[in-house]
PDB file of C-alpha atoms in Angstrom:
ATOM      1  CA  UNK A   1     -10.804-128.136  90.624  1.00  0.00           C
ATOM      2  CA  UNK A   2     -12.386-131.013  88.663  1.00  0.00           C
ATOM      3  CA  UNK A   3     -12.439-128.460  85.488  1.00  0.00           C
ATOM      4  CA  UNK A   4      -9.158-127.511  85.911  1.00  0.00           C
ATOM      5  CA  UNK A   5      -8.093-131.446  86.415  1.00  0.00           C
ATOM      6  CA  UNK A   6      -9.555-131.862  82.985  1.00  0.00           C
ATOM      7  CA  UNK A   7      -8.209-128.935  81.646  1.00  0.00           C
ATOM      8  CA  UNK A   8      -4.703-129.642  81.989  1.00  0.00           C
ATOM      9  CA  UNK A   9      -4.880-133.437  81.327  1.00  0.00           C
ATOM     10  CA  UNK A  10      -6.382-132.327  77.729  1.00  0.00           C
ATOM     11  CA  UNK A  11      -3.582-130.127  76.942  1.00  0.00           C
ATOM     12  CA  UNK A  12      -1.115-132.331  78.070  1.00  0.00           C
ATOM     13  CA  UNK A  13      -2.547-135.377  75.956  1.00  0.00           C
ATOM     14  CA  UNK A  14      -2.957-132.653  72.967  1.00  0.00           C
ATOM     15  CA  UNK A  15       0.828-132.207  73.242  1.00  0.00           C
ATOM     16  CA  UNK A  16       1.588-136.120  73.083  1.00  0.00           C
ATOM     17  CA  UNK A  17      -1.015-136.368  70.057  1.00  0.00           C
ATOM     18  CA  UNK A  18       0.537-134.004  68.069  1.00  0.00           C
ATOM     19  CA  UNK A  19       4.142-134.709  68.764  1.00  0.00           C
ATOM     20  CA  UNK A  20       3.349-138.493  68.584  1.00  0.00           C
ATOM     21  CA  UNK A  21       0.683-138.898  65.831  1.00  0.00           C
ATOM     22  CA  UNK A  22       0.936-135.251  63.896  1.00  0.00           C
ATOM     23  CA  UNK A  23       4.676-135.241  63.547  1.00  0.00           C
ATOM     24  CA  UNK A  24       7.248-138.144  63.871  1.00  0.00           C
ATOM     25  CA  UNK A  25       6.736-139.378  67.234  1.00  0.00           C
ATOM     26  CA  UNK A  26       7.964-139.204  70.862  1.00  0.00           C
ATOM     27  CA  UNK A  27      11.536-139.980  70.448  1.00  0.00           C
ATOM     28  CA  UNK A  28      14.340-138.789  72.221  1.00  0.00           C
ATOM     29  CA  UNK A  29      17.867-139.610  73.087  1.00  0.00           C
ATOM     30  CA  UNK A  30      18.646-142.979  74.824  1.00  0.00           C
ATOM     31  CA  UNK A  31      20.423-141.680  77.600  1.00  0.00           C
ATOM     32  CA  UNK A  32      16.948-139.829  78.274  1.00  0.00           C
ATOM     33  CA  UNK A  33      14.121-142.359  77.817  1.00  0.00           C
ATOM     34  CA  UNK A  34      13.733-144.681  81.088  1.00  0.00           C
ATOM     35  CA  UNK A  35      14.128-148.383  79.985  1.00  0.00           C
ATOM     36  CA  UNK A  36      10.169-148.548  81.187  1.00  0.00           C
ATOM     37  CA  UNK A  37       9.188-145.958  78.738  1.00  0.00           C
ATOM     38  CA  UNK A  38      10.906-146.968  75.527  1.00  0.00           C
ATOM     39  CA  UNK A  39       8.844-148.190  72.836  1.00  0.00           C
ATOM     40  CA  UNK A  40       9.873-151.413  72.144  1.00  0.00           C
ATOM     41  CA  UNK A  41       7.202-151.856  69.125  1.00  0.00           C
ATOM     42  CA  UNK A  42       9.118-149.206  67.156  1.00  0.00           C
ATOM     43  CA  UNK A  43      12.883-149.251  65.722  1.00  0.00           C
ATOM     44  CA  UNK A  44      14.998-147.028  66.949  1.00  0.00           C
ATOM     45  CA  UNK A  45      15.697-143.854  64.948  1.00  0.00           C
ATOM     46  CA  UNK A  46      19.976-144.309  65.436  1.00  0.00           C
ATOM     47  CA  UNK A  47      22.017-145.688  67.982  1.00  0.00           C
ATOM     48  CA  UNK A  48      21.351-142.831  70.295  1.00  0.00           C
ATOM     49  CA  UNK A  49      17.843-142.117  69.548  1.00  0.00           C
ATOM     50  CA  UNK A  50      14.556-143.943  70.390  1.00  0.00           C
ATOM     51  CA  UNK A  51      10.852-143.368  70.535  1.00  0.00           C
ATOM     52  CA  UNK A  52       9.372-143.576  73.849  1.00  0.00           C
ATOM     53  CA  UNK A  53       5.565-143.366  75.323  1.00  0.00           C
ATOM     54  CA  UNK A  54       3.950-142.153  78.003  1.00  0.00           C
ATOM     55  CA  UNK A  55       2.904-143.968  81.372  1.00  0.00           C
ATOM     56  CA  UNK A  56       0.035-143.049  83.519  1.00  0.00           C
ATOM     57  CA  UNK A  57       1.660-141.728  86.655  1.00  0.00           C
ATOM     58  CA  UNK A  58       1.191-142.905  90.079  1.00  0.00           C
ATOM     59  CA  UNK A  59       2.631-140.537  92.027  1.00  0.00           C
ATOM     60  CA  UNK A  60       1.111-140.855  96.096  1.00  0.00           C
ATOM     61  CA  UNK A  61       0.856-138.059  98.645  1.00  0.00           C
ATOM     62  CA  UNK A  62       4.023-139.037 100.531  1.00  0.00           C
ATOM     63  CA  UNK A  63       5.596-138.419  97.383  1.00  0.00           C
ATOM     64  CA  UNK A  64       4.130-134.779  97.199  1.00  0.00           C
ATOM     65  CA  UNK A  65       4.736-134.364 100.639  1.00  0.00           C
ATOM     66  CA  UNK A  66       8.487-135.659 100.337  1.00  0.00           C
ATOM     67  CA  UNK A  67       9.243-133.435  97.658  1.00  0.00           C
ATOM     68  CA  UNK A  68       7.446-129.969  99.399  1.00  0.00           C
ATOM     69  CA  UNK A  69      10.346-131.039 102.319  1.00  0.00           C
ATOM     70  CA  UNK A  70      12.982-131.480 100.031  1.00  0.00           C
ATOM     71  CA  UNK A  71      12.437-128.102  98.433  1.00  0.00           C
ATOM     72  CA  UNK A  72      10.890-126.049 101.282  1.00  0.00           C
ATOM     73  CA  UNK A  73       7.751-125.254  99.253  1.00  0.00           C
ATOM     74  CA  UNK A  74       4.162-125.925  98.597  1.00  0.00           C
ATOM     75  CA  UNK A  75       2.772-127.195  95.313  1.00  0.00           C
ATOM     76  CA  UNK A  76       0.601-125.249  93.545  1.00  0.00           C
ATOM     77  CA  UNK A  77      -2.446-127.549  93.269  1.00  0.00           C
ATOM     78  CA  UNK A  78      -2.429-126.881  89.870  1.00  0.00           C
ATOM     79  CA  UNK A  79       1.193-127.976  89.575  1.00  0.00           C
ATOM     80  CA  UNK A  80       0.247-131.308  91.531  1.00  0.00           C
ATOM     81  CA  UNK A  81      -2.864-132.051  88.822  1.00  0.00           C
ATOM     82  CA  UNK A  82      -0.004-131.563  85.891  1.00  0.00           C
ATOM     83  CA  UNK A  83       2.603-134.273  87.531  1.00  0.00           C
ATOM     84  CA  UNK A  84      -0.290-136.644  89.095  1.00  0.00           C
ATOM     85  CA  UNK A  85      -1.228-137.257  85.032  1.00  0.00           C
ATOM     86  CA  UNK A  86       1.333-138.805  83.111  1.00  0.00           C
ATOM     87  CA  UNK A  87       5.144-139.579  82.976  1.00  0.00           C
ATOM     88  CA  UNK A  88       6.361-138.188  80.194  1.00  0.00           C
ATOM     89  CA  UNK A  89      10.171-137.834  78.424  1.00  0.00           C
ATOM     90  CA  UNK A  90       9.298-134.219  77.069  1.00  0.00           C
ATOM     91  CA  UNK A  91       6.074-132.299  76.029  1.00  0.00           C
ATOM     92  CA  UNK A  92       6.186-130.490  72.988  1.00  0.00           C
ATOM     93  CA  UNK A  93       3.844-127.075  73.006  1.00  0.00           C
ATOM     94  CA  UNK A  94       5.622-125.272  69.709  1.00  0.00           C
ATOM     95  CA  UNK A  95       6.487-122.751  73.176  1.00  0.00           C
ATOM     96  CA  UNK A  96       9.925-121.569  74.483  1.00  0.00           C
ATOM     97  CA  UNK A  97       9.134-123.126  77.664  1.00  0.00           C
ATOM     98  CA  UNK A  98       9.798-126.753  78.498  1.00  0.00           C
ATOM     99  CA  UNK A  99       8.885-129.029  81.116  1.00  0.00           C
ATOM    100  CA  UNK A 100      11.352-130.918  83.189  1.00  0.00           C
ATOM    101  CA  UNK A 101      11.115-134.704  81.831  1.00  0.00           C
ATOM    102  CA  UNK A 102       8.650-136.249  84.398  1.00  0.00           C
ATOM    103  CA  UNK A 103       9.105-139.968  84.828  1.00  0.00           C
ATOM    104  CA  UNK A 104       9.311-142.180  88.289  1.00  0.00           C
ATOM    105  CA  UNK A 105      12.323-140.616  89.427  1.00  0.00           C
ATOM    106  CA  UNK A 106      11.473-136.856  89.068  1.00  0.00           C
ATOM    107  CA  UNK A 107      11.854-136.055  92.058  1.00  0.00           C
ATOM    108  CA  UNK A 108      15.784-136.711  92.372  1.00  0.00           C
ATOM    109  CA  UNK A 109      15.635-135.230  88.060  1.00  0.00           C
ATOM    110  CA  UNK A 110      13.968-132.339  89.858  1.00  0.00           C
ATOM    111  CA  UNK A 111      16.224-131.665  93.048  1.00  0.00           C
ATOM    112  CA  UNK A 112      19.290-132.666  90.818  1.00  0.00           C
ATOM    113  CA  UNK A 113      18.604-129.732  88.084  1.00  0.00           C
ATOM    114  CA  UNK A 114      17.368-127.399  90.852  1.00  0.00           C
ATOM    115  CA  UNK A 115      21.282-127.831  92.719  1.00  0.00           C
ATOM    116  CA  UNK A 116      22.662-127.543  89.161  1.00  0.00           C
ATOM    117  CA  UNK A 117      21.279-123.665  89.029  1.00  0.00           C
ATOM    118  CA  UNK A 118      22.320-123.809  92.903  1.00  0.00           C
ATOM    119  CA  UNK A 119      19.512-123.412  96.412  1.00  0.00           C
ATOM    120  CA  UNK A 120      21.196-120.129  96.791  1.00  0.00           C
ATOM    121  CA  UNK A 121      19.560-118.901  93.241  1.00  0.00           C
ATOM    122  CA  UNK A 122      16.181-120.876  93.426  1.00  0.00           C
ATOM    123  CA  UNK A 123      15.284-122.496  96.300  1.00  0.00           C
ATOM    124  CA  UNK A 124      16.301-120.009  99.241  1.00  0.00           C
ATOM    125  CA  UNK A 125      14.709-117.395  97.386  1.00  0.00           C
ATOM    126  CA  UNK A 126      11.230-119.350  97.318  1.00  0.00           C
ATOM    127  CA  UNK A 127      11.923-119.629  93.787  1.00  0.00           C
ATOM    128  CA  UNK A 128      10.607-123.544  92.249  1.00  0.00           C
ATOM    129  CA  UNK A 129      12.089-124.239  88.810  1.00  0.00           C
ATOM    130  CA  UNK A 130       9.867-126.119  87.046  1.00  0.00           C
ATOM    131  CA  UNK A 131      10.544-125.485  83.379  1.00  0.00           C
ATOM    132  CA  UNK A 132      13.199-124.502  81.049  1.00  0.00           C
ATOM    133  CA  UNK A 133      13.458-121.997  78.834  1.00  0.00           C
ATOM    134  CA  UNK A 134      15.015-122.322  75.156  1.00  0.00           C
ATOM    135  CA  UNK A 135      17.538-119.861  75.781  1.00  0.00           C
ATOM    136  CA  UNK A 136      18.879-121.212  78.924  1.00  0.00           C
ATOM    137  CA  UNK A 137      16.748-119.606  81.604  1.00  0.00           C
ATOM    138  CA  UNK A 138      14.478-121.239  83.729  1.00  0.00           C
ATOM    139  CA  UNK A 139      10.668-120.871  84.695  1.00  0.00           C
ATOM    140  CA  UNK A 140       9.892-121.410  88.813  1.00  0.00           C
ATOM    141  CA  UNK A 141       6.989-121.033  90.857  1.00  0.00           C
ATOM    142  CA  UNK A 142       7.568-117.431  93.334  1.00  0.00           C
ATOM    143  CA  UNK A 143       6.400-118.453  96.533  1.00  0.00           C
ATOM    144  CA  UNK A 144       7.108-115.117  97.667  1.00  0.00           C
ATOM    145  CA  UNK A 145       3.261-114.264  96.887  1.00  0.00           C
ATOM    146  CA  UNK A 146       0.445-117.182  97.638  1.00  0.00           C
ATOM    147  CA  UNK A 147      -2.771-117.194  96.073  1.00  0.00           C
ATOM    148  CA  UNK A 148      -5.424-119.868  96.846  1.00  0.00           C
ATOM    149  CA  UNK A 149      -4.824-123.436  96.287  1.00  0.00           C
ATOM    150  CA  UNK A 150      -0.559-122.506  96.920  1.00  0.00           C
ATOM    151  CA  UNK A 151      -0.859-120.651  93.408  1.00  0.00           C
ATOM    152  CA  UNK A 152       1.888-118.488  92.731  1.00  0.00           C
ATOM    153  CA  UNK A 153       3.033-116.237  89.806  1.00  0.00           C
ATOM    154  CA  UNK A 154       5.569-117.631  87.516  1.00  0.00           C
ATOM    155  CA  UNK A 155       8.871-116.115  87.208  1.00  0.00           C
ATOM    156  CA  UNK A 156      12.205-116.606  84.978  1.00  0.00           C
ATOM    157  CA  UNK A 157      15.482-116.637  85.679  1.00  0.00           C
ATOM    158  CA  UNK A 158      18.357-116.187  82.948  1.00  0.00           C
ATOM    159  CA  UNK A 159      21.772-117.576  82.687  1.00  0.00           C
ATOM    160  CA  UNK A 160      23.647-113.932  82.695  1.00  0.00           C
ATOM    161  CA  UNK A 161      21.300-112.796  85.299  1.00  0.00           C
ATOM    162  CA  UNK A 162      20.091-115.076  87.896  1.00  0.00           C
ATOM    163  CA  UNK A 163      20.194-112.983  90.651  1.00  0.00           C
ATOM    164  CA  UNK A 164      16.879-111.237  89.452  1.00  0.00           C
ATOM    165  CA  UNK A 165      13.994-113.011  88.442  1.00  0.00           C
ATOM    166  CA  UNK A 166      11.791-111.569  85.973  1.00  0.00           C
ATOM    167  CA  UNK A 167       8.212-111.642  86.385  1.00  0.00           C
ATOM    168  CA  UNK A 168       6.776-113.986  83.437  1.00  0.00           C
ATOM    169  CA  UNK A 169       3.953-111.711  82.673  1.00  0.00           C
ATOM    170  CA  UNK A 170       2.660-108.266  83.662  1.00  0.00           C
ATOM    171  CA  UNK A 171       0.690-109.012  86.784  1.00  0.00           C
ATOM    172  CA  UNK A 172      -0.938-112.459  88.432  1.00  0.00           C
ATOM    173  CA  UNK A 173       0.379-114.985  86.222  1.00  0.00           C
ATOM    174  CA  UNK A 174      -0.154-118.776  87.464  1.00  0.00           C
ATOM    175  CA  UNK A 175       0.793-122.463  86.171  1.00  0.00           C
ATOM    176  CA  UNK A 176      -2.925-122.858  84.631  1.00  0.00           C
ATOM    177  CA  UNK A 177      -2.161-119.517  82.957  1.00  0.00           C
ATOM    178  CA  UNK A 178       0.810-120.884  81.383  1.00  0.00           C
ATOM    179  CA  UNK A 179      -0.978-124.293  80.269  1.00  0.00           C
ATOM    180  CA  UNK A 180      -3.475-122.163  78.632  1.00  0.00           C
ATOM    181  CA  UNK A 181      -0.593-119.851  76.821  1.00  0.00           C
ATOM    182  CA  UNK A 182       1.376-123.147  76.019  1.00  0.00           C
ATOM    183  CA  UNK A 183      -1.433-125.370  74.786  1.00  0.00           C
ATOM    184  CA  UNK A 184      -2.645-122.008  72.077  1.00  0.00           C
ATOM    185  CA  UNK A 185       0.773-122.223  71.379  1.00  0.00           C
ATOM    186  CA  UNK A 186       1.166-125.554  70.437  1.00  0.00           C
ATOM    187  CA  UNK A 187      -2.828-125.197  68.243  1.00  0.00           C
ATOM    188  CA  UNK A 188      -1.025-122.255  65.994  1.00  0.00           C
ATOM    189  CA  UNK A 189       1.796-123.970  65.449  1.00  0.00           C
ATOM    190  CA  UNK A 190      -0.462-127.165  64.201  1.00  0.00           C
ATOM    191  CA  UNK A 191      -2.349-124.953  62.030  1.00  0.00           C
ATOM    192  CA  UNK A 192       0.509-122.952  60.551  1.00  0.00           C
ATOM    193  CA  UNK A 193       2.096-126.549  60.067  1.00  0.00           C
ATOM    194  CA  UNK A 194      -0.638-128.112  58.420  1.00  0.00           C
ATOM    195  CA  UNK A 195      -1.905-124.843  55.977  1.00  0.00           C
ATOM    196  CA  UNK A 196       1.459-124.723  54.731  1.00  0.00           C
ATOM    197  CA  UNK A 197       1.318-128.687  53.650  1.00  0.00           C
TER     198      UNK A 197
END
């Protein structure tokens, strides 16, 4: 687990390097950006937009434990290793999936765009959004099928069809998977970017 740990706190401070260092910044809309997280030291872009940085999360096992009630469903450990690293506004992978923003209040951000798909669609079919997808859909955890460690395969739901979820990949498929697809994602893009500067 320690590996893993590692793992996916690399790729996620890959994703704030490039986006933050290797292209403009972290920036986002106002409305978006926590008053905690905005980045004071740098002018914002427009009236609407400003850069923001990351905080080292402190999330506590009550909090894990609160939000497994709330939803009905395990964490992948995996999952828990992702949130337990940073707050962040976005994470940028050059990938069509996209992490819910994760700052101190994710888990009402979380509940609130899980009702906005509706229980019925996610939740009450042991489906945990955790992602969204560029053209609409969503990415959730199927805890219809555990693995060790409360791994499950990832599945997506659209916006014409949610009724059926589609499995993400042919066969096992879990959140470390996905990391690993997302963060080779993000190290093409960079060197696409950069060989055609």
């Amino acid at each position: 687990m320690i590996e893993e740990y590692r793992y996916i706190t690399s790729c996620i401070d890959h994703a704030l390097t490039v986006a933050g260092t290797d292209i403009n910044g972290l920036f986002n809309r106002m409305y978006m950006v926590p008053d905690y997280m905005m980045d004071h030291s740098k002018d914002h872009l427009s009236q609407d937009m400003c850069f923001w940085k990351p905080e080292r999360a402190a999330i506590s096992a009550a909090d894990f434990d609160k939000y497994e009630k709330l939803t009905g469903i395990a964490l992948p450990e995996t999952y828990i290793m992702f949130l337990s690293y940073k707050h962040f506004v976005d994470l940028f992978f050059a990938h069509e999936a996209s992490f819910f923003k994760h700052t101190r209040s994710w888990i009402d951000d979380n509940m609130q765009r899980i009702c906005n798909w509706g229980r019925d669609i996610t939740l009450d079919k042991g489906l945990l959004p955790f992602a969204d997808a560029y053209d609409g859909g969503m990415y959730c955890f199927d805890s219809n099928t555990i693995y060790p460690g409360n791994e499950y395969d990832i599945v997506y739901i659209t916006a014409a069809d949610s009724e059926t979820p589609v499995p993400y990949a042919m066969g096992r498929f879990s959140f470390i998977q996905l990391i690993e697809e997302m963060d080779a994602s993000l190290s093409n893009w960079y060197t696409e970017m950069t060989s055609a500067m």
